[in-house]
Amino acid sequence: MPKSSAAGFITAFFAVVTGFALIWHIWWMAGAGAIGIFLTMLAFAFRNEEEIKIPADQIARFEQANQAEIAV
Amino acid sequence: MNIAVAVDDEVRHEALPSASEAGPAAKRIVVGFGFWVFLLSDIVMFAAIFAAYAGLTHATAGGPSGVQLFNQRSVAIETGCLLASSYSCGLMSLAIGSRRYAVTYLAALITFVLGAAFLVLEVREFAGMIAIGAGPQRSAFLSAFFSLVGCHGLHVTAGLVWLVVMMAQVAIKGFRATVERRLLCFSLFWHALDIVWVWLFTVVYLMGVVS
């Protein structure tokens, strides 16, 4: 499974900053937002752990517990 | 590009399970497919801008037309730079395939320098046109011209930044699977930009001077 990451949320935050700044011609803020997006993507690209493994028996236990609930 | 179609000759065909039993495809295949979908969406965008440009070629509003503005020599040098950078990008793919760090860095450097030379020439061309009053606000033809060529130039700029980041990743992380997949995507991106430039060169600069 792909590991959870906040990169999408942070990129969206900077994208809002950039979009707002472009609409109102605040060029320094647009630049700051673009740099923020780039740095977030850079940090994401250099992450070391990309994936997590969910063991099969954990899934089996989860499945059994849920099926038991449905049966009751 | 050649690493995208590496076929394992050792695998005997009768030993392969059917498609439904084989499980998910290799990650390199999935990543390559996803990147092709992105590239095709990019090409759809370029196609739209091309259509707008083709429709507005003669809408010069009394301003200068392509024949008066385009400098064939500068464009020829730009084209040469970009085509040669695609060749060195191919060499870089080969160097990555054989795990040679020094050759990879060298080929990446040549690709970067040629790409940067292309950009410098393009920016000088733009600056020269704006200086003589032929900026994007002069006519619909020039608006379409700056959108189309500028959009391609932005892609090249992004590609150069990406190349620098990838070389940093090769230096820090080495040739691990994730880095190799990204380098494969970069190579696809760079060749796609080259293909767009060939269309652009034909439609804008060659046909623009003929008509």
mmCIF file of C-alpha atoms in Angstrom:
data_model
loop_
_atom_site.group_PDB
_atom_site.id
_atom_site.type_symbol
_atom_site.label_atom_id
_atom_site.label_comp_id
_atom_site.label_asym_id
_atom_site.label_seq_id
_atom_site.Cartn_x
_atom_site.Cartn_y
_atom_site.Cartn_z
ATOM 1 C CA MET A 1 0.000 0.000 0.000
ATOM 2 C CA PRO A 2 1.252 3.550 -0.654
ATOM 3 C CA LYS A 3 2.210 5.152 2.644
ATOM 4 C CA SER A 4 0.061 8.012 3.938
ATOM 5 C CA SER A 5 1.483 11.455 3.211
ATOM 6 C CA ALA A 6 0.522 15.073 3.889
ATOM 7 C CA ALA A 7 2.213 16.233 0.682
ATOM 8 C CA GLY A 8 -1.072 16.554 -1.233
ATOM 9 C CA PHE A 9 -2.669 18.712 1.459
ATOM 10 C CA ILE A 10 0.366 20.992 1.793
ATOM 11 C CA THR A 11 0.656 21.364 -2.005
ATOM 12 C CA ALA A 12 -3.048 22.290 -2.135
ATOM 13 C CA PHE A 13 -2.456 24.951 0.560
ATOM 14 C CA PHE A 14 0.360 26.557 -1.437
ATOM 15 C CA ALA A 15 -1.697 26.255 -4.648
ATOM 16 C CA VAL A 16 -4.467 28.304 -2.978
ATOM 17 C CA VAL A 17 -1.866 30.918 -1.938
ATOM 18 C CA THR A 18 -0.482 31.056 -5.500
ATOM 19 C CA GLY A 19 -3.935 31.239 -7.090
ATOM 20 C CA PHE A 20 -5.073 34.038 -4.787
ATOM 21 C CA ALA A 21 -1.866 35.978 -5.399
ATOM 22 C CA LEU A 22 -2.091 35.598 -9.188
ATOM 23 C CA ILE A 23 -5.692 36.862 -9.231
ATOM 24 C CA TRP A 24 -4.802 39.975 -7.213
ATOM 25 C CA HIS A 25 -1.400 40.539 -8.860
ATOM 26 C CA ILE A 26 0.545 40.102 -5.606
ATOM 27 C CA TRP A 27 3.662 38.851 -7.347
ATOM 28 C CA TRP A 28 5.829 38.216 -4.283
ATOM 29 C CA MET A 29 3.108 36.013 -2.794
ATOM 30 C CA ALA A 30 2.681 34.109 -6.076
ATOM 31 C CA GLY A 31 6.428 33.468 -6.104
ATOM 32 C CA ALA A 32 6.385 32.353 -2.463
ATOM 33 C CA GLY A 33 3.487 29.966 -3.162
ATOM 34 C CA ALA A 34 5.208 28.483 -6.213
ATOM 35 C CA ILE A 35 8.415 27.959 -4.205
ATOM 36 C CA GLY A 36 6.319 26.331 -1.452
ATOM 37 C CA ILE A 37 4.778 23.892 -3.960
ATOM 38 C CA PHE A 38 8.202 23.083 -5.384
ATOM 39 C CA LEU A 39 9.799 22.492 -1.955
ATOM 40 C CA THR A 40 6.878 20.259 -0.868
ATOM 41 C CA MET A 41 7.245 18.172 -4.011
ATOM 42 C CA LEU A 42 10.994 18.033 -3.476
ATOM 43 C CA ALA A 43 10.550 16.764 0.090
ATOM 44 C CA PHE A 44 8.045 14.200 -1.207
ATOM 45 C CA ALA A 45 10.398 13.051 -3.977
ATOM 46 C CA PHE A 46 13.207 12.490 -1.449
ATOM 47 C CA ARG A 47 11.124 10.442 1.022
ATOM 48 C CA ASN A 48 12.721 7.162 1.968
ATOM 49 C CA GLU A 49 9.703 5.054 2.860
ATOM 50 C CA GLU A 50 7.135 4.956 0.093
ATOM 51 C CA GLU A 51 5.082 1.920 0.971
ATOM 52 C CA ILE A 52 3.691 0.073 3.973
ATOM 53 C CA LYS A 53 2.955 -3.636 4.127
ATOM 54 C CA ILE A 54 -0.225 -4.955 5.720
ATOM 55 C CA PRO A 55 0.330 -8.581 6.750
ATOM 56 C CA ALA A 56 -2.175 -11.113 5.417
ATOM 57 C CA ASP A 57 -3.152 -12.432 8.879
ATOM 58 C CA GLN A 58 -4.055 -8.887 9.997
ATOM 59 C CA ILE A 59 -6.425 -8.584 7.035
ATOM 60 C CA ALA A 60 -7.797 -12.064 7.758
ATOM 61 C CA ARG A 61 -8.491 -11.100 11.399
ATOM 62 C CA PHE A 62 -10.197 -7.866 10.287
ATOM 63 C CA GLU A 63 -12.321 -9.739 7.753
ATOM 64 C CA GLN A 64 -13.384 -12.366 10.282
ATOM 65 C CA ALA A 65 -14.277 -9.741 12.889
ATOM 66 C CA ASN A 66 -16.409 -7.831 10.382
ATOM 67 C CA GLN A 67 -18.143 -10.919 9.057
ATOM 68 C CA ALA A 68 -18.926 -11.964 12.617
ATOM 69 C CA GLU A 69 -20.561 -8.576 13.169
ATOM 70 C CA ILE A 70 -22.677 -8.943 10.048
ATOM 71 C CA ALA A 71 -23.686 -12.494 11.014
ATOM 72 C CA VAL A 72 -24.911 -11.215 14.408
ATOM 73 C CA MET B 1 13.634 4.679 -24.190
ATOM 74 C CA ASN B 2 15.045 1.252 -24.820
ATOM 75 C CA ILE B 3 14.788 0.265 -21.150
ATOM 76 C CA ALA B 4 11.010 0.656 -21.418
ATOM 77 C CA VAL B 5 10.716 -2.458 -23.553
ATOM 78 C CA ALA B 6 13.252 -4.748 -21.929
ATOM 79 C CA VAL B 7 12.071 -8.291 -22.631
ATOM 80 C CA ASP B 8 13.265 -11.222 -20.597
ATOM 81 C CA ASP B 9 14.283 -13.851 -23.125
ATOM 82 C CA GLU B 10 14.819 -16.455 -20.430
ATOM 83 C CA VAL B 11 11.120 -16.797 -19.680
ATOM 84 C CA ARG B 12 9.563 -19.657 -21.624
ATOM 85 C CA HIS B 13 6.117 -18.862 -22.957
ATOM 86 C CA GLU B 14 4.371 -22.073 -21.883
ATOM 87 C CA ALA B 15 5.519 -21.376 -18.293
ATOM 88 C CA LEU B 16 3.668 -18.023 -18.162
ATOM 89 C CA PRO B 17 0.308 -18.004 -16.389
ATOM 90 C CA SER B 18 -2.694 -16.501 -18.198
ATOM 91 C CA ALA B 19 -3.276 -12.768 -17.838
ATOM 92 C CA SER B 20 -5.967 -13.165 -15.198
ATOM 93 C CA GLU B 21 -3.765 -15.402 -13.037
ATOM 94 C CA ALA B 22 -0.505 -13.490 -13.447
ATOM 95 C CA GLY B 23 -1.445 -10.879 -10.828
ATOM 96 C CA PRO B 24 -0.734 -7.148 -11.083
ATOM 97 C CA ALA B 25 1.765 -5.937 -13.694
ATOM 98 C CA ALA B 26 5.294 -4.943 -12.691
ATOM 99 C CA LYS B 27 5.459 -1.503 -11.097
ATOM 100 C CA ARG B 28 7.679 -0.169 -13.878
ATOM 101 C CA ILE B 29 4.946 -1.041 -16.393
ATOM 102 C CA VAL B 30 2.234 0.608 -14.279
ATOM 103 C CA VAL B 31 4.332 3.760 -13.754
ATOM 104 C CA GLY B 32 5.187 3.927 -17.458
ATOM 105 C CA PHE B 33 1.536 3.577 -18.407
ATOM 106 C CA GLY B 34 0.483 6.296 -15.946
ATOM 107 C CA PHE B 35 3.111 8.648 -17.315
ATOM 108 C CA TRP B 36 1.986 7.964 -20.881
ATOM 109 C CA VAL B 37 -1.548 8.963 -19.868
ATOM 110 C CA PHE B 38 -0.138 12.248 -18.539
ATOM 111 C CA LEU B 39 1.887 12.792 -21.726
ATOM 112 C CA LEU B 40 -1.156 12.159 -23.893
ATOM 113 C CA SER B 41 -3.197 14.667 -21.861
ATOM 114 C CA ASP B 42 -0.349 17.146 -22.364
ATOM 115 C CA ILE B 43 -0.416 16.472 -26.107
ATOM 116 C CA VAL B 44 -4.201 17.043 -26.135
ATOM 117 C CA MET B 45 -3.529 20.461 -24.569
ATOM 118 C CA PHE B 46 -0.872 21.253 -27.168
ATOM 119 C CA ALA B 47 -3.256 20.115 -29.912
ATOM 120 C CA ALA B 48 -5.830 22.669 -28.697
ATOM 121 C CA ILE B 49 -3.246 25.470 -28.711
ATOM 122 C CA PHE B 50 -2.047 24.345 -32.155
ATOM 123 C CA ALA B 51 -5.630 24.538 -33.451
ATOM 124 C CA ALA B 52 -5.997 28.058 -32.025
ATOM 125 C CA TYR B 53 -2.699 29.102 -33.606
ATOM 126 C CA ALA B 54 -3.610 27.637 -37.003
ATOM 127 C CA GLY B 55 -6.913 29.538 -36.935
ATOM 128 C CA LEU B 56 -5.267 32.835 -35.964
ATOM 129 C CA THR B 57 -2.194 32.783 -38.237
ATOM 130 C CA HIS B 58 -3.602 35.504 -40.490
ATOM 131 C CA ALA B 59 -5.272 37.569 -37.741
ATOM 132 C CA THR B 60 -2.373 40.013 -37.557
ATOM 133 C CA ALA B 61 -4.557 43.138 -37.014
ATOM 134 C CA GLY B 62 -2.283 45.191 -39.269
ATOM 135 C CA GLY B 63 0.762 44.151 -37.223
ATOM 136 C CA PRO B 64 3.788 42.104 -38.295
ATOM 137 C CA SER B 65 3.293 38.580 -39.641
ATOM 138 C CA GLY B 66 5.449 35.491 -39.212
ATOM 139 C CA VAL B 67 7.456 36.133 -42.383
ATOM 140 C CA GLN B 68 8.680 39.476 -41.003
ATOM 141 C CA LEU B 69 9.373 38.225 -37.480
ATOM 142 C CA PHE B 70 10.907 34.754 -37.647
ATOM 143 C CA ASN B 71 14.670 34.403 -37.801
ATOM 144 C CA GLN B 72 15.320 31.111 -39.583
ATOM 145 C CA ARG B 73 18.922 30.857 -38.448
ATOM 146 C CA SER B 74 18.163 31.189 -34.749
ATOM 147 C CA VAL B 75 15.308 28.682 -35.053
ATOM 148 C CA ALA B 76 17.568 26.216 -36.879
ATOM 149 C CA ILE B 77 20.125 26.416 -34.037
ATOM 150 C CA GLU B 78 17.331 25.979 -31.447
ATOM 151 C CA THR B 79 16.092 22.879 -33.265
ATOM 152 C CA GLY B 80 19.609 21.462 -33.473
ATOM 153 C CA CYS B 81 20.136 21.997 -29.723
ATOM 154 C CA LEU B 82 16.873 20.269 -28.795
ATOM 155 C CA LEU B 83 17.350 17.292 -31.129
ATOM 156 C CA ALA B 84 20.937 16.805 -29.908
ATOM 157 C CA SER B 85 19.745 17.000 -26.276
ATOM 158 C CA SER B 86 17.267 14.206 -27.032
ATOM 159 C CA TYR B 87 20.159 12.129 -28.342
ATOM 160 C CA SER B 88 22.224 12.720 -25.185
ATOM 161 C CA CYS B 89 19.109 11.895 -23.134
ATOM 162 C CA GLY B 90 19.017 8.544 -24.945
ATOM 163 C CA LEU B 91 22.690 8.038 -24.078
ATOM 164 C CA MET B 92 21.822 8.802 -20.440
ATOM 165 C CA SER B 93 19.154 6.036 -20.513
ATOM 166 C CA LEU B 94 21.813 3.592 -21.749
ATOM 167 C CA ALA B 95 24.237 4.705 -19.023
ATOM 168 C CA ILE B 96 21.527 4.218 -16.372
ATOM 169 C CA GLY B 97 20.831 0.743 -17.773
ATOM 170 C CA SER B 98 24.476 -0.218 -17.322
ATOM 171 C CA ARG B 99 24.748 1.543 -13.902
ATOM 172 C CA ARG B 100 27.520 3.948 -14.895
ATOM 173 C CA TYR B 101 27.447 7.027 -12.665
ATOM 174 C CA ALA B 102 30.068 9.130 -14.480
ATOM 175 C CA VAL B 103 28.539 8.598 -17.938
ATOM 176 C CA THR B 104 25.051 9.304 -16.533
ATOM 177 C CA TYR B 105 26.203 12.638 -15.059
ATOM 178 C CA LEU B 106 28.036 13.565 -18.254
ATOM 179 C CA ALA B 107 25.056 12.760 -20.507
ATOM 180 C CA ALA B 108 22.741 14.639 -18.110
ATOM 181 C CA LEU B 109 25.081 17.639 -18.186
ATOM 182 C CA ILE B 110 25.137 17.663 -22.011
ATOM 183 C CA THR B 111 21.321 17.346 -22.061
ATOM 184 C CA PHE B 112 21.016 20.229 -19.587
ATOM 185 C CA VAL B 113 23.427 22.532 -21.425
ATOM 186 C CA LEU B 114 21.741 21.925 -24.796
ATOM 187 C CA GLY B 115 18.287 22.427 -23.264
ATOM 188 C CA ALA B 116 19.442 25.635 -21.579
ATOM 189 C CA ALA B 117 20.980 26.879 -24.858
ATOM 190 C CA PHE B 118 17.618 26.266 -26.542
ATOM 191 C CA LEU B 119 15.848 28.277 -23.832
ATOM 192 C CA VAL B 120 18.317 31.188 -23.987
ATOM 193 C CA LEU B 121 17.850 31.467 -27.767
ATOM 194 C CA GLU B 122 14.067 31.325 -27.372
ATOM 195 C CA VAL B 123 13.991 33.979 -24.652
ATOM 196 C CA ARG B 124 16.233 36.233 -26.767
ATOM 197 C CA GLU B 125 13.860 35.754 -29.712
ATOM 198 C CA PHE B 126 10.885 36.677 -27.491
ATOM 199 C CA ALA B 127 12.695 39.701 -26.027
ATOM 200 C CA GLY B 128 13.618 40.914 -29.512
ATOM 201 C CA MET B 129 10.018 40.635 -30.692
ATOM 202 C CA ILE B 130 8.651 42.458 -27.635
ATOM 203 C CA ALA B 131 11.301 45.184 -28.075
ATOM 204 C CA ILE B 132 10.026 46.027 -31.578
ATOM 205 C CA GLY B 133 6.414 46.180 -30.353
ATOM 206 C CA ALA B 134 5.429 42.668 -31.457
ATOM 207 C CA GLY B 135 4.435 41.421 -27.991
ATOM 208 C CA PRO B 136 1.543 39.079 -27.236
ATOM 209 C CA GLN B 137 -0.916 42.004 -26.914
ATOM 210 C CA ARG B 138 -0.224 43.298 -30.455
ATOM 211 C CA SER B 139 -2.511 40.885 -32.370
ATOM 212 C CA ALA B 140 -4.396 37.599 -32.067
ATOM 213 C CA PHE B 141 -1.680 35.973 -34.166
ATOM 214 C CA LEU B 142 1.005 37.051 -31.697
ATOM 215 C CA SER B 143 -1.112 36.031 -28.678
ATOM 216 C CA ALA B 144 -1.436 32.546 -30.157
ATOM 217 C CA PHE B 145 2.252 32.463 -31.066
ATOM 218 C CA PHE B 146 3.427 33.390 -27.561
ATOM 219 C CA SER B 147 0.970 30.906 -25.967
ATOM 220 C CA LEU B 148 2.088 28.019 -28.154
ATOM 221 C CA VAL B 149 5.848 28.581 -28.187
ATOM 222 C CA GLY B 150 5.828 29.871 -24.589
ATOM 223 C CA CYS B 151 3.966 26.786 -23.373
ATOM 224 C CA HIS B 152 6.595 24.566 -24.960
ATOM 225 C CA GLY B 153 9.339 26.737 -23.437
ATOM 226 C CA LEU B 154 7.752 26.369 -19.975
ATOM 227 C CA HIS B 155 7.760 22.598 -20.429
ATOM 228 C CA VAL B 156 11.457 22.674 -21.313
ATOM 229 C CA THR B 157 12.150 24.820 -18.212
ATOM 230 C CA ALA B 158 10.280 22.339 -16.020
ATOM 231 C CA GLY B 159 12.216 19.507 -17.680
ATOM 232 C CA LEU B 160 15.549 21.166 -16.849
ATOM 233 C CA VAL B 161 14.538 21.598 -13.187
ATOM 234 C CA TRP B 162 13.418 17.964 -13.116
ATOM 235 C CA LEU B 163 16.740 16.837 -14.601
ATOM 236 C CA VAL B 164 18.690 18.674 -11.867
ATOM 237 C CA VAL B 165 16.486 17.105 -9.165
ATOM 238 C CA MET B 166 16.967 13.646 -10.705
ATOM 239 C CA MET B 167 20.740 14.012 -10.762
ATOM 240 C CA ALA B 168 20.618 15.000 -7.070
ATOM 241 C CA GLN B 169 18.561 11.854 -6.438
ATOM 242 C CA VAL B 170 21.055 9.680 -8.321
ATOM 243 C CA ALA B 171 23.882 11.227 -6.254
ATOM 244 C CA ILE B 172 22.084 10.817 -2.906
ATOM 245 C CA LYS B 173 19.956 7.708 -3.372
ATOM 246 C CA GLY B 174 21.848 5.895 -6.131
ATOM 247 C CA PHE B 175 20.221 3.766 -8.824
ATOM 248 C CA ARG B 176 17.394 2.377 -6.739
ATOM 249 C CA ALA B 177 14.132 1.218 -8.329
ATOM 250 C CA THR B 178 12.181 4.433 -7.596
ATOM 251 C CA VAL B 179 14.938 6.647 -9.006
ATOM 252 C CA GLU B 180 15.218 4.481 -12.116
ATOM 253 C CA ARG B 181 11.461 4.695 -12.739
ATOM 254 C CA ARG B 182 11.565 8.489 -12.432
ATOM 255 C CA LEU B 183 14.482 8.658 -14.841
ATOM 256 C CA LEU B 184 12.448 6.542 -17.276
ATOM 257 C CA CYS B 185 9.558 9.031 -16.954
ATOM 258 C CA PHE B 186 11.951 11.957 -17.465
ATOM 259 C CA SER B 187 13.278 10.355 -20.627
ATOM 260 C CA LEU B 188 9.719 9.872 -21.937
ATOM 261 C CA PHE B 189 8.920 13.519 -21.083
ATOM 262 C CA TRP B 190 12.016 14.873 -22.812
ATOM 263 C CA HIS B 191 11.405 12.878 -26.000
ATOM 264 C CA ALA B 192 7.738 13.954 -26.016
ATOM 265 C CA LEU B 193 8.856 17.610 -25.818
ATOM 266 C CA ASP B 194 11.102 16.983 -28.783
ATOM 267 C CA ILE B 195 8.187 15.582 -30.780
ATOM 268 C CA VAL B 196 6.057 18.626 -29.905
ATOM 269 C CA TRP B 197 8.905 20.889 -31.045
ATOM 270 C CA VAL B 198 9.089 19.084 -34.405
ATOM 271 C CA TRP B 199 5.394 19.853 -34.964
ATOM 272 C CA LEU B 200 5.866 23.372 -33.690
ATOM 273 C CA PHE B 201 8.871 23.979 -35.929
ATOM 274 C CA THR B 202 6.916 22.723 -38.944
ATOM 275 C CA VAL B 203 3.624 24.511 -38.282
ATOM 276 C CA VAL B 204 4.920 27.800 -36.896
ATOM 277 C CA TYR B 205 8.296 28.431 -38.446
ATOM 278 C CA LEU B 206 8.349 26.522 -41.755
ATOM 279 C CA MET B 207 4.704 26.948 -42.824
ATOM 280 C CA GLY B 208 4.684 30.484 -41.400
ATOM 281 C CA VAL B 209 7.453 31.553 -43.744
ATOM 282 C CA VAL B 210 6.113 29.710 -46.791
ATOM 283 C CA SER B 211 2.610 31.223 -46.713
#
